PDB file of C-alpha atoms in Angstrom:
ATOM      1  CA  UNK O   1      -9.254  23.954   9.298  1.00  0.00           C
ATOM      2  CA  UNK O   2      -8.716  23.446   5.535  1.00  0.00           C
ATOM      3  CA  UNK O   3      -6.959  20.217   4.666  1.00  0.00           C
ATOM      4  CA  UNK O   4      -6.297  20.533   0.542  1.00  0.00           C
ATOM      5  CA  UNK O   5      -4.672  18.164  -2.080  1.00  0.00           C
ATOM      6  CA  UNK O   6      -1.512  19.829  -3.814  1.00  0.00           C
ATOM      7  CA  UNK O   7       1.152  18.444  -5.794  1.00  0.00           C
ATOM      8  CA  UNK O   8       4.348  20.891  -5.559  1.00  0.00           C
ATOM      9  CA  UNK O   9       7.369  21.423  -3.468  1.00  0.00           C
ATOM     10  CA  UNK O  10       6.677  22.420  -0.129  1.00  0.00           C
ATOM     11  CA  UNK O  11       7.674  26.205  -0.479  1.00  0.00           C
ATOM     12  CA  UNK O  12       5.113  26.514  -3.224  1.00  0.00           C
ATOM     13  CA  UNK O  13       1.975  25.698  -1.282  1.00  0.00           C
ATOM     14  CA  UNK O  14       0.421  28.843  -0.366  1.00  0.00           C
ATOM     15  CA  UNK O  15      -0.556  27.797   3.564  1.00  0.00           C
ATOM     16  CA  UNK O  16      -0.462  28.938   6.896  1.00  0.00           C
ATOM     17  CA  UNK O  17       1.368  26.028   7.927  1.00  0.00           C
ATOM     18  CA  UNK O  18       3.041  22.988   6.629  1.00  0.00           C
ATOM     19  CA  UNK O  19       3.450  19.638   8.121  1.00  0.00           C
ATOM     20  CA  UNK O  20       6.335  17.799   7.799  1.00  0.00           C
ATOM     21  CA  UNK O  21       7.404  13.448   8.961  1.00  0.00           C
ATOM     22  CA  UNK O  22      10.394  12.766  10.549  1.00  0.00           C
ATOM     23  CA  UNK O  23      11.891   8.831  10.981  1.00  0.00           C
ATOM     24  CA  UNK O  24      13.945   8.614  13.958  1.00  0.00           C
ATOM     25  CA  UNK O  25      16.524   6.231  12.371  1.00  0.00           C
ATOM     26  CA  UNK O  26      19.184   6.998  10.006  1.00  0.00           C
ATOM     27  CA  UNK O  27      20.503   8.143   7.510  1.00  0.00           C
ATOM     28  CA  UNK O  28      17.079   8.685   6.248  1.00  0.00           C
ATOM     29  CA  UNK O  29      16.355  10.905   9.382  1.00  0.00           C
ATOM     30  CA  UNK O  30      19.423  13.219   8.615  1.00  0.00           C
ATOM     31  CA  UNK O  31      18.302  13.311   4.893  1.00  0.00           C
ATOM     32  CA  UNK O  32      14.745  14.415   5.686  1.00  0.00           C
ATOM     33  CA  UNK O  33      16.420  17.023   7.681  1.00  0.00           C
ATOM     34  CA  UNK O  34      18.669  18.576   4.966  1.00  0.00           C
ATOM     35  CA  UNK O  35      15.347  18.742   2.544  1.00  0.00           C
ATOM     36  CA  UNK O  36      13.445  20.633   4.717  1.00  0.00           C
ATOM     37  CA  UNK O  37      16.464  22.697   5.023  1.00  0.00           C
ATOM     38  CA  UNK O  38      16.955  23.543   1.895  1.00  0.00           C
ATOM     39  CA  UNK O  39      13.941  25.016   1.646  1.00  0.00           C
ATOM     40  CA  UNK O  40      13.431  26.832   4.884  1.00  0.00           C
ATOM     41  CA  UNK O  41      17.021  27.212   6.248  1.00  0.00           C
ATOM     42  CA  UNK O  42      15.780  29.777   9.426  1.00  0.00           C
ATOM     43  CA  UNK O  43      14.363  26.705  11.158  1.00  0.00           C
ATOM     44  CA  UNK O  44      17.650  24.785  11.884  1.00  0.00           C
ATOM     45  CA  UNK O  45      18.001  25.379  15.193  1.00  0.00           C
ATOM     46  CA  UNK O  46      14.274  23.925  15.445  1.00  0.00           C
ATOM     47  CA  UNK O  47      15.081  20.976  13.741  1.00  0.00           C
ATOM     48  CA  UNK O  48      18.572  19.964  15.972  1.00  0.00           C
ATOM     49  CA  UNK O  49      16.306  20.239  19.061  1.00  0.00           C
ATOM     50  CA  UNK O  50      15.600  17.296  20.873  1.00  0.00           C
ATOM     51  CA  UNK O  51      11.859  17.963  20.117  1.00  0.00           C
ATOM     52  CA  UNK O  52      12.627  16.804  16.638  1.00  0.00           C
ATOM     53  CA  UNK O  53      13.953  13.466  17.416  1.00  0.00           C
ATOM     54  CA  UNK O  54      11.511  11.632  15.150  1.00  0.00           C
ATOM     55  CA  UNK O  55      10.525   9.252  17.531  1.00  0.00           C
ATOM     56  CA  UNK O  56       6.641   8.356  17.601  1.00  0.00           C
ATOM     57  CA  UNK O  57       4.702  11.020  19.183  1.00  0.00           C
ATOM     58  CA  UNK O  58       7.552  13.503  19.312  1.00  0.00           C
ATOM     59  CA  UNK O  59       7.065  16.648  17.464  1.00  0.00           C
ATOM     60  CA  UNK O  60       8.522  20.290  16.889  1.00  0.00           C
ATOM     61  CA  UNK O  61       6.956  23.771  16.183  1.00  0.00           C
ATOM     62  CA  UNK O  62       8.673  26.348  14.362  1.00  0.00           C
ATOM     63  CA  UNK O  63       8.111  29.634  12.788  1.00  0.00           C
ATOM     64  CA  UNK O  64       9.293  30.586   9.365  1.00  0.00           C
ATOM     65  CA  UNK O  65      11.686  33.438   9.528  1.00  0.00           C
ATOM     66  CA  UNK O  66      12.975  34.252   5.634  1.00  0.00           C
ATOM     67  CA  UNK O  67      10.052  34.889   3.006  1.00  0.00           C
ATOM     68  CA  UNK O  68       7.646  31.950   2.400  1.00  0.00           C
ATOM     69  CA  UNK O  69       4.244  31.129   1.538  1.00  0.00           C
ATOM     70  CA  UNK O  70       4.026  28.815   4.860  1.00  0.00           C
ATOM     71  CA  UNK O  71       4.287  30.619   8.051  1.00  0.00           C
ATOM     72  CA  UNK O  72       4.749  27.907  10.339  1.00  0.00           C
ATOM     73  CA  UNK O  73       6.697  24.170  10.201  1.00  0.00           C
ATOM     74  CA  UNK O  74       5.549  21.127  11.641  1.00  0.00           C
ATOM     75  CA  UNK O  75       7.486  18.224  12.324  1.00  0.00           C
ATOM     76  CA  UNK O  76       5.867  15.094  13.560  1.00  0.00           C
ATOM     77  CA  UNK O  77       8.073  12.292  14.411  1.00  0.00           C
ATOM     78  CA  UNK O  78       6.874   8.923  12.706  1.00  0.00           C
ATOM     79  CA  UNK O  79       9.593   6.455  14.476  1.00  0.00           C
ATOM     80  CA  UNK O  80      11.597   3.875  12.663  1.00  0.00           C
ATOM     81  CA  UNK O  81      11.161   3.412   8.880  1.00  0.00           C
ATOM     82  CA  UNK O  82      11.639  -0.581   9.468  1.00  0.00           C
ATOM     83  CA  UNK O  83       8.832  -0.955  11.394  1.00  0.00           C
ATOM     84  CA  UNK O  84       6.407   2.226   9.666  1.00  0.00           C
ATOM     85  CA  UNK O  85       2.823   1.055   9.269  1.00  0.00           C
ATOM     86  CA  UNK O  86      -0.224   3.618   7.576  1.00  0.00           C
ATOM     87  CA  UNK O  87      -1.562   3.530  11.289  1.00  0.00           C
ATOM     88  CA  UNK O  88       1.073   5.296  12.513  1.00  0.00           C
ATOM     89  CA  UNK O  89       1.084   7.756   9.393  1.00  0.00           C
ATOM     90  CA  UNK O  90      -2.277   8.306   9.874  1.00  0.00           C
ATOM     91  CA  UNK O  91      -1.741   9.305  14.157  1.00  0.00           C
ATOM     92  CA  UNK O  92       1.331  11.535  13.069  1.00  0.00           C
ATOM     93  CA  UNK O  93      -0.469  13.208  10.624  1.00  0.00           C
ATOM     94  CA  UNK O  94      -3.928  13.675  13.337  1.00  0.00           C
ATOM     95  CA  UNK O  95      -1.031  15.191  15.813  1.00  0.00           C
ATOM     96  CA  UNK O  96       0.341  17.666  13.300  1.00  0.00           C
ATOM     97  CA  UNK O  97      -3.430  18.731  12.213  1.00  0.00           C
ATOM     98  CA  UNK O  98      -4.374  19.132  16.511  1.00  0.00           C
ATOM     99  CA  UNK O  99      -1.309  20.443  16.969  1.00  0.00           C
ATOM    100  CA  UNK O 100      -2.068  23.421  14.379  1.00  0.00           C
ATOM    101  CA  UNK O 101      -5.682  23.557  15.980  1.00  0.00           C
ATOM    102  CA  UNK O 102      -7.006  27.191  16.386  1.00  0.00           C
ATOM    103  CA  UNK O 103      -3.763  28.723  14.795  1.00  0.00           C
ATOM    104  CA  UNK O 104      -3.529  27.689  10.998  1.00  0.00           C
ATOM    105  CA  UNK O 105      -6.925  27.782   8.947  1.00  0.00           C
ATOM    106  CA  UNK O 106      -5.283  25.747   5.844  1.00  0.00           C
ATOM    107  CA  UNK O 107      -2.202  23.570   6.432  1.00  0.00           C
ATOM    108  CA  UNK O 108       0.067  21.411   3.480  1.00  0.00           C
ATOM    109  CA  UNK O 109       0.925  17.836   4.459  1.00  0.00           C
ATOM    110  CA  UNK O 110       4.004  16.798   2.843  1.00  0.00           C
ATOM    111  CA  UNK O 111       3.931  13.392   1.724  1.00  0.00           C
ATOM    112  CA  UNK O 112       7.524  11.315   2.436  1.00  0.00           C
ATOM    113  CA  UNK O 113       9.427  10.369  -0.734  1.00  0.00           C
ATOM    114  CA  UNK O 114      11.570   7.701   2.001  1.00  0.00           C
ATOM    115  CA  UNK O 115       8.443   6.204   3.246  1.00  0.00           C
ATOM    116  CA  UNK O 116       8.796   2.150   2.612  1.00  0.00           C
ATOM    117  CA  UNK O 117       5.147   2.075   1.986  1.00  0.00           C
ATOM    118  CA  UNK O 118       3.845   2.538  -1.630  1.00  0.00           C
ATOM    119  CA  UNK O 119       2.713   5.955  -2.325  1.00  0.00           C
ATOM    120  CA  UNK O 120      -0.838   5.546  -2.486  1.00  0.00           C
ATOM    121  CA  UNK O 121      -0.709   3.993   0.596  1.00  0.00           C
ATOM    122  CA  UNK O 122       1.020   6.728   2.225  1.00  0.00           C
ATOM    123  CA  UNK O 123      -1.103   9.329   0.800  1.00  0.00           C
ATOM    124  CA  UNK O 124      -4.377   7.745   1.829  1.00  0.00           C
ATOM    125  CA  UNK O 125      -3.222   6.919   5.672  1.00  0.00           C
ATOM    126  CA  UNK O 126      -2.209  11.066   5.778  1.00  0.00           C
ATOM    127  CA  UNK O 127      -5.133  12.192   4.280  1.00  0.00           C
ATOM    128  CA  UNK O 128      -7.228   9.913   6.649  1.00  0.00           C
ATOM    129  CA  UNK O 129      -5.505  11.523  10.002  1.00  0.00           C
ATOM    130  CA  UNK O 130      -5.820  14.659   8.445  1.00  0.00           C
ATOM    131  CA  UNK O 131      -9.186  14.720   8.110  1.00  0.00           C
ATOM    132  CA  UNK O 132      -9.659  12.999  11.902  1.00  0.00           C
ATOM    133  CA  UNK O 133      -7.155  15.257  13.423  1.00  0.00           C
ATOM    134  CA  UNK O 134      -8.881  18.164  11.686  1.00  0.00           C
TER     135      UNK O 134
END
């Protein structure tokens, strides 16, 4: 699978799927929610699943109904934002990557505005479980 580097809103990355981090605590968890909404609105019933709780290891799978350049959503549950380390950005973003195994050749990783770490930091720990997840 192709991991690549993009900076753009999600719906403008031209993949096959894109991977998405979900806190379990609120409101931040709510807020994450209504982004991804606003850009794929078909996948709401997805996201109000239990499967999309955002607690660690928790995840949800989702097809893309409307018109996109991303066929498939992935959203990996990262746990509670007070306690977020780059380890467990870095496992979340390995399970979305598996979890896409043998079904996506390129995938987008979306990279958390809400995240408490600095950005670099962030980036780096998602790129890193990319890559091993890949």
């Amino acid at each position: 699978m192709n991991v690549r580097y993009q900076v753009s809103a999600p719906p403008r990355a031209h993949t096959d799927a894109t991977v998405f981090f979900l806190p379990e605590n609120e409101p931040i968890r709510s807020a994450q929610i209504t982004s991804i909404l606003e850009h794929f609105p078909s996948i709401e019933a997805a996201l109000a699943s239990s499967d999309a709780s955002g607690k660690i290891g928790s995840s949800a799978v989702t097809y893309v109904a409307e018109r996109s350049r991303t066929r498939k959503i992935v959203v990996v549950g990262v746990g509670d934002t007070a306690t977020l380390t780059a380890e467990r950005f870095r496992r979340a973003a390995s399970s979305g990557v598996r979890i896409l195994s043998g079904t996506a050749r390129q995938c987008s990783l979306v990279l958390p505005l809400w995240s408490p770490l600095p950005a670099e930091a962030t980036a780096a720990a998602i790129v890193e479980g990319a890559v091993l997840g890949s």
